[in-house]
Short mmCIF file of C-alpha atoms in Angstrom, two decimals:
data_model
loop_
_atom_site.label_atom_id
_atom_site.label_comp_id
_atom_site.label_asym_id
_atom_site.label_seq_id
_atom_site.Cartn_x
_atom_site.Cartn_y
_atom_site.Cartn_z
CA UNK A 1 105.73 114.84 94.60
CA UNK A 2 107.47 118.08 94.02
CA UNK A 3 108.35 117.76 90.45
CA UNK A 4 112.01 119.51 90.34
CA UNK A 5 112.80 118.44 93.93
CA UNK A 6 112.25 114.57 92.35
CA UNK A 7 114.48 115.63 89.44
CA UNK A 8 116.85 116.92 90.49
CA UNK A 9 117.30 114.02 93.20
CA UNK A 10 117.28 111.32 90.56
CA UNK A 11 120.30 113.21 88.18
CA UNK A 12 122.25 113.14 92.01
CA UNK A 13 121.63 109.14 91.74
CA UNK A 14 121.76 108.28 87.92
CA UNK A 15 124.84 110.84 87.85
CA UNK A 16 126.12 108.12 91.34
CA UNK A 17 125.83 105.20 89.21
CA UNK A 18 128.21 106.42 86.33
CA UNK A 19 125.20 107.59 83.90
CA UNK A 20 126.26 110.67 81.87
CA UNK A 21 122.89 112.88 82.80
CA UNK A 22 121.76 116.28 80.37
CA UNK A 23 118.43 117.45 79.15
CA UNK A 24 116.70 116.67 76.45
CA UNK A 25 113.34 117.71 74.33
CA UNK A 26 111.03 115.42 75.32
CA UNK A 27 111.42 114.28 78.15
CA UNK A 28 113.15 115.81 81.74
CA UNK A 29 116.33 113.59 81.83
CA UNK A 30 118.46 111.54 79.71
CA UNK A 31 120.59 108.73 81.24
CA UNK A 32 123.14 107.73 79.13
CA UNK A 33 125.96 104.85 80.29
CA UNK A 34 127.31 102.39 76.86
CA UNK A 35 124.99 100.85 75.60
CA UNK A 36 121.93 101.95 77.57
CA UNK A 37 119.55 104.84 77.02
CA UNK A 38 117.44 106.21 79.51
CA UNK A 39 114.13 108.83 78.86
CA UNK A 40 112.77 109.78 82.14
CA UNK A 41 109.51 111.58 82.37
CA UNK A 42 108.02 113.43 85.39
CA UNK A 43 104.22 113.43 84.43
CA UNK A 44 101.73 114.57 87.40
CA UNK A 45 98.93 113.62 85.06
CA UNK A 46 99.40 111.25 82.51
CA UNK A 47 96.77 111.14 79.79
CA UNK A 48 96.29 108.83 76.89
CA UNK A 49 98.16 111.30 75.26
CA UNK A 50 100.90 112.17 76.93
CA UNK A 51 102.03 108.99 76.93
CA UNK A 52 101.54 107.90 73.55
CA UNK A 53 103.97 110.96 72.72
CA UNK A 54 106.39 110.03 75.60
CA UNK A 55 106.39 106.19 73.73
CA UNK A 56 107.13 107.26 70.48
CA UNK A 57 110.61 109.24 71.68
CA UNK A 58 111.44 106.41 73.20
CA UNK A 59 110.70 103.98 70.24
CA UNK A 60 111.86 107.21 67.84
CA UNK A 61 115.41 106.89 69.54
CA UNK A 62 115.83 103.55 70.93
CA UNK A 63 115.72 103.11 74.82
CA UNK A 64 113.71 102.62 78.03
CA UNK A 65 111.46 105.78 78.66
CA UNK A 66 110.52 106.23 83.09
CA UNK A 67 107.69 107.88 83.89
CA UNK A 68 106.79 109.27 87.19
CA UNK A 69 103.83 110.04 88.49
CA UNK A 70 101.94 110.54 92.16
CA UNK A 71 99.75 107.26 91.10
CA UNK A 72 98.80 105.39 87.74
CA UNK A 73 94.82 104.81 87.38
CA UNK A 74 94.21 101.24 85.55
CA UNK A 75 93.63 102.64 82.76
CA UNK A 76 97.22 105.20 81.69
CA UNK A 77 99.02 101.47 83.99
CA UNK A 78 97.83 99.43 81.31
CA UNK A 79 98.13 101.85 78.52
CA UNK A 80 101.41 102.85 79.05
CA UNK A 81 103.07 98.93 80.21
CA UNK A 82 101.41 97.92 76.74
CA UNK A 83 103.81 100.76 75.07
CA UNK A 84 107.16 99.23 76.96
CA UNK A 85 107.60 102.02 79.46
CA UNK A 86 108.58 101.33 83.09
CA UNK A 87 106.33 103.39 85.74
CA UNK A 88 107.24 104.81 89.06
CA UNK A 89 104.80 106.13 91.42
CA UNK A 90 105.09 108.09 94.53
CA UNK A 91 105.82 104.65 96.96
CA UNK A 92 108.17 103.12 94.20
CA UNK A 93 110.28 106.98 93.78
CA UNK A 94 110.59 106.65 97.53
CA UNK A 95 112.03 103.30 97.96
CA UNK A 96 115.25 103.97 94.60
CA UNK A 97 115.92 107.12 96.51
CA UNK A 98 116.13 105.24 99.82
CA UNK A 99 117.82 102.18 98.45
CA UNK A 100 120.16 104.96 96.71
CA UNK A 101 120.48 106.82 100.09
CA UNK A 102 121.79 103.45 101.50
CA UNK A 103 124.05 102.78 98.92
CA UNK A 104 125.82 106.01 99.50
CA UNK A 105 124.65 108.31 96.64
CA UNK A 106 124.48 111.38 99.13
CA UNK A 107 127.17 111.03 100.82
CA UNK A 108 125.92 110.17 104.06
CA UNK A 109 128.02 107.35 105.14
CA UNK A 110 131.56 108.86 104.78
CA UNK A 111 133.68 110.36 102.04
CA UNK A 112 135.03 107.06 100.77
CA UNK A 113 132.85 106.03 97.87
CA UNK A 114 131.73 102.53 97.31
CA UNK A 115 132.55 100.79 94.63
CA UNK A 116 129.53 99.81 92.41
CA UNK A 117 129.41 97.14 90.74
CA UNK A 118 126.87 96.50 87.44
CA UNK A 119 124.65 93.85 89.07
CA UNK A 120 123.80 95.94 91.92
CA UNK A 121 122.71 99.51 89.48
CA UNK A 122 120.35 96.44 87.54
CA UNK A 123 118.94 95.62 91.49
CA UNK A 124 118.74 98.99 91.66
CA UNK A 125 116.92 100.52 88.87
CA UNK A 126 115.74 96.77 87.50
CA UNK A 127 111.33 97.64 86.94
CA UNK A 128 109.41 95.19 88.75
CA UNK A 129 106.87 94.28 86.83
CA UNK A 130 103.47 93.85 87.56
CA UNK A 131 101.26 91.10 86.67
CA UNK A 132 99.74 90.93 83.19
CA UNK A 133 96.36 91.56 83.56
CA UNK A 134 93.84 91.15 79.95
CA UNK A 135 93.39 94.32 78.36
CA UNK A 136 91.88 94.15 75.21
CA UNK A 137 94.25 93.26 72.42
CA UNK A 138 95.30 96.62 69.96
CA UNK A 139 97.81 96.36 67.16
CA UNK A 140 99.00 100.06 65.77
CA UNK A 141 98.87 100.86 62.05
CA UNK A 142 101.04 103.96 60.18
CA UNK A 143 98.21 106.01 59.43
CA UNK A 144 98.05 110.04 59.66
CA UNK A 145 95.12 110.54 61.96
CA UNK A 146 94.49 112.69 65.23
CA UNK A 147 95.23 110.22 68.23
CA UNK A 148 92.45 107.95 69.29
CA UNK A 149 91.29 109.34 72.66
CA UNK A 150 88.38 107.19 73.49
CA UNK A 151 88.93 104.03 74.34
CA UNK A 152 86.46 100.84 73.58
CA UNK A 153 85.14 101.08 77.70
CA UNK A 154 84.26 104.98 77.48
CA UNK A 155 82.47 104.32 74.08
CA UNK A 156 80.44 102.23 75.36
CA UNK A 157 79.95 103.25 78.15
CA UNK A 158 78.69 106.48 76.29
CA UNK A 159 77.20 104.70 74.04
CA UNK A 160 74.66 102.46 76.42
CA UNK A 161 73.41 106.21 78.03
CA UNK A 162 71.68 106.90 74.54
CA UNK A 163 71.12 103.27 72.64
CA UNK A 164 70.79 101.05 75.29
CA UNK A 165 72.46 97.52 75.04
CA UNK A 166 75.38 97.70 71.78
CA UNK A 167 75.57 94.76 69.50
CA UNK A 168 78.28 95.89 67.63
CA UNK A 169 80.68 99.16 67.47
CA UNK A 170 83.34 99.81 64.92
CA UNK A 171 86.42 102.28 64.55
CA UNK A 172 85.79 104.50 61.18
CA UNK A 173 88.93 106.64 60.39
CA UNK A 174 87.17 109.46 58.04
CA UNK A 175 89.90 111.69 56.30
CA UNK A 176 89.38 115.01 56.37
CA UNK A 177 91.74 117.62 54.58
CA UNK A 178 93.56 119.43 57.13
CA UNK A 179 95.08 122.91 56.51
CA UNK A 180 96.86 125.82 57.92
CA UNK A 181 96.01 129.46 56.29
CA UNK A 182 96.67 132.91 56.98
CA UNK A 183 96.78 136.15 54.69
CA UNK A 184 97.72 140.08 55.43
CA UNK A 185 96.64 142.60 52.54
CA UNK A 186 95.39 145.56 51.61
CA UNK A 187 92.47 146.45 49.72
CA UNK A 188 92.03 150.53 48.31
CA UNK A 189 89.14 152.39 48.23
CA UNK A 190 89.16 155.72 47.51
CA UNK A 191 91.92 157.44 49.13
CA UNK A 192 91.56 154.98 52.02
CA UNK A 193 93.47 152.04 52.23
CA UNK A 194 91.77 148.64 54.61
CA UNK A 195 93.86 146.38 56.13
CA UNK A 196 93.22 142.97 55.78
CA UNK A 197 95.01 140.26 57.68
CA UNK A 198 94.01 136.76 59.67
CA UNK A 199 94.73 133.02 60.04
CA UNK A 200 93.34 129.62 61.11
CA UNK A 201 92.83 126.69 61.04
CA UNK A 202 89.90 123.89 59.08
CA UNK A 203 89.23 120.76 57.71
CA UNK A 204 86.82 120.29 55.33
CA UNK A 205 85.76 116.36 54.68
CA UNK A 206 86.80 114.35 52.47
CA UNK A 207 83.85 112.57 52.31
CA UNK A 208 81.17 115.00 52.32
CA UNK A 209 83.07 118.14 51.95
CA UNK A 210 82.17 120.11 54.60
CA UNK A 211 84.13 122.68 55.48
CA UNK A 212 84.89 123.11 59.61
CA UNK A 213 87.05 125.32 61.38
CA UNK A 214 88.99 124.03 64.40
CA UNK A 215 92.35 123.77 65.85
CA UNK A 216 93.66 119.83 65.53
CA UNK A 217 96.30 118.46 68.13
CA UNK A 218 97.70 115.49 68.53
CA UNK A 219 98.37 114.81 65.29
CA UNK A 220 100.78 111.44 64.62
CA UNK A 221 102.06 109.61 62.25
CA UNK A 222 100.62 105.99 63.89
CA UNK A 223 98.13 104.85 66.11
CA UNK A 224 96.85 102.48 67.93
CA UNK A 225 93.57 100.21 66.73
CA UNK A 226 91.89 96.96 67.68
CA UNK A 227 92.49 94.38 65.98
CA UNK A 228 88.98 93.39 64.44
CA UNK A 229 86.23 96.13 63.82
CA UNK A 230 87.82 99.46 62.37
CA UNK A 231 87.50 101.17 58.60
CA UNK A 232 90.12 103.23 56.74
CA UNK A 233 87.73 105.43 54.99
CA UNK A 234 88.76 106.35 51.95
CA UNK A 235 88.58 110.00 50.10
CA UNK A 236 85.97 111.36 47.49
CA UNK A 237 86.85 114.95 47.75
CA UNK A 238 90.38 115.58 45.61
CA UNK A 239 92.64 117.89 47.31
CA UNK A 240 91.69 120.80 44.43
CA UNK A 241 88.30 120.51 45.38
CA UNK A 242 88.92 120.70 49.12
CA UNK A 243 90.86 124.17 48.45
CA UNK A 244 88.68 126.07 46.65
CA UNK A 245 86.13 124.88 49.36
CA UNK A 246 88.61 126.19 51.93
CA UNK A 247 89.38 129.31 50.32
CA UNK A 248 85.48 129.65 49.33
CA UNK A 249 84.67 129.34 53.74
CA UNK A 250 87.90 131.29 54.63
CA UNK A 251 86.59 134.61 52.41
CA UNK A 252 83.13 134.15 53.53
CA UNK A 253 84.45 134.10 57.61
CA UNK A 254 86.98 137.37 56.89
CA UNK A 255 84.32 139.51 54.63
CA UNK A 256 84.00 142.24 56.87
CA UNK A 257 81.69 146.09 56.18
CA UNK A 258 83.51 148.75 56.87
CA UNK A 259 82.34 152.36 57.31
CA UNK A 260 84.05 154.77 55.98
CA UNK A 261 83.79 158.53 55.88
CA UNK A 262 85.23 161.97 53.44
CA UNK A 263 84.81 165.21 53.70
CA UNK A 264 83.75 166.94 50.33
CA UNK A 265 83.26 170.70 50.92
CA UNK A 266 81.80 171.12 54.38
CA UNK A 267 79.70 167.81 53.65
CA UNK A 268 80.97 164.42 55.36
CA UNK A 269 79.49 161.42 53.55
CA UNK A 270 79.60 158.17 55.00
CA UNK A 271 80.02 155.10 52.79
CA UNK A 272 79.62 150.95 53.81
CA UNK A 273 81.81 149.46 51.88
CA UNK A 274 82.22 145.59 51.91
CA UNK A 275 86.04 144.03 51.54
CA UNK A 276 87.16 140.36 51.90
CA UNK A 277 90.20 138.65 51.04
CA UNK A 278 90.83 137.37 46.97
CA UNK A 279 91.89 133.79 46.57
CA UNK A 280 95.64 135.00 45.81
CA UNK A 281 96.05 137.14 49.13
CA UNK A 282 95.60 133.05 51.02
CA UNK A 283 98.75 131.12 51.80
CA UNK A 284 97.82 127.72 52.75
CA UNK A 285 99.44 124.18 53.71
CA UNK A 286 96.86 121.32 53.18
CA UNK A 287 97.69 117.28 54.19
CA UNK A 288 95.14 114.38 54.64
CA UNK A 289 94.34 113.12 58.34
CA UNK A 290 91.61 111.31 59.42
CA UNK A 291 89.65 111.53 62.69
CA UNK A 292 88.81 108.79 64.63
CA UNK A 293 84.60 107.93 64.92
CA UNK A 294 82.97 105.13 67.05
CA UNK A 295 80.11 103.99 65.52
CA UNK A 296 78.47 102.04 68.03
CA UNK A 297 75.05 100.69 67.61
CA UNK A 298 71.88 99.85 69.84
CA UNK A 299 68.88 97.99 69.10
CA UNK A 300 66.84 100.92 67.35
CA UNK A 301 69.33 103.57 66.95
CA UNK A 302 73.60 103.24 65.96
CA UNK A 303 75.07 106.27 67.70
CA UNK A 304 78.43 107.92 66.59
CA UNK A 305 80.84 109.37 69.04
CA UNK A 306 84.08 111.29 67.71
CA UNK A 307 87.10 109.54 69.48
CA UNK A 308 89.41 111.88 69.71
CA UNK A 309 87.36 114.22 72.12
CA UNK A 310 84.59 112.32 72.84
CA UNK A 311 82.01 114.55 71.28
CA UNK A 312 78.18 112.87 69.96
CA UNK A 313 78.38 113.17 66.24
CA UNK A 314 75.03 112.07 65.73
CA UNK A 315 72.32 109.50 66.57
CA UNK A 316 69.81 107.78 63.90
CA UNK A 317 67.53 105.03 63.47
CA UNK A 318 69.73 101.93 62.60
CA UNK A 319 68.62 100.32 58.87
CA UNK A 320 67.67 96.71 60.52
CA UNK A 321 66.11 98.65 63.09
CA UNK A 322 62.34 96.59 64.17
CA UNK A 323 59.07 98.62 64.40
CA UNK A 324 56.78 97.14 65.78
#
């Protein structure tokens, strides 16, 4: 479907039915009428993260969310319905546009405007819910973390290929000190000024104290977890120690060796000099967030999988493994 064409048609249809239609951040259209508020979003390739982001906007402001796409697979459909969103695929949108045309939304049947009753509006736009399927039950917890993009079934599929049949699984939330940093300074060496500047993101594992450079997107204030077999780990490394580790790593990362030359009489003198930012030069923003980690145990080995991007973090021999 052509996104802009669909949005333009929906704008006309909702306006015809008496809604005040505007553009809005986080969705393509906002349609309001009395106490009814509709958030409408066209997403050509919906995914777990985009659905949770959209449903979060709808829940924050109150109303109903309509998600439009060519096709929804079973997992995406389950996630969206669980979040209370209405789903319109290609056949659904074509059907609703057809009904609106017959109702006279585009004026094909004369200039006289039809009187539209509230019951007719509800009949036209009421979502026909599909039979509810059985999916794993989840609960929402308030925890500052990146989104859980890898569900239990996906984690099981990854694990079974590495450790065989899975006997147990747990979703752990590992605390990390996430930071953003920047610096812009100059260092003087004899008669020369050397510019030093940099910026980036990283995090310090609040349990092991290890530092990593990398961006963290999709940080949310709450997330969905299984109703059982999940654990929120408590930080061992405090904020001060984490900042010290981060600053040391940033300085090492941005230390550079510069070759300088200076004319003394008729002679050119070359000299190598190492420059690095000082801790006072670095501006940092820090917060405690959590990473979702799936821990799945097979007969002999246990595997850990990053619940955000699906990367395998490691495979180790299980403590209760039996050796023959």
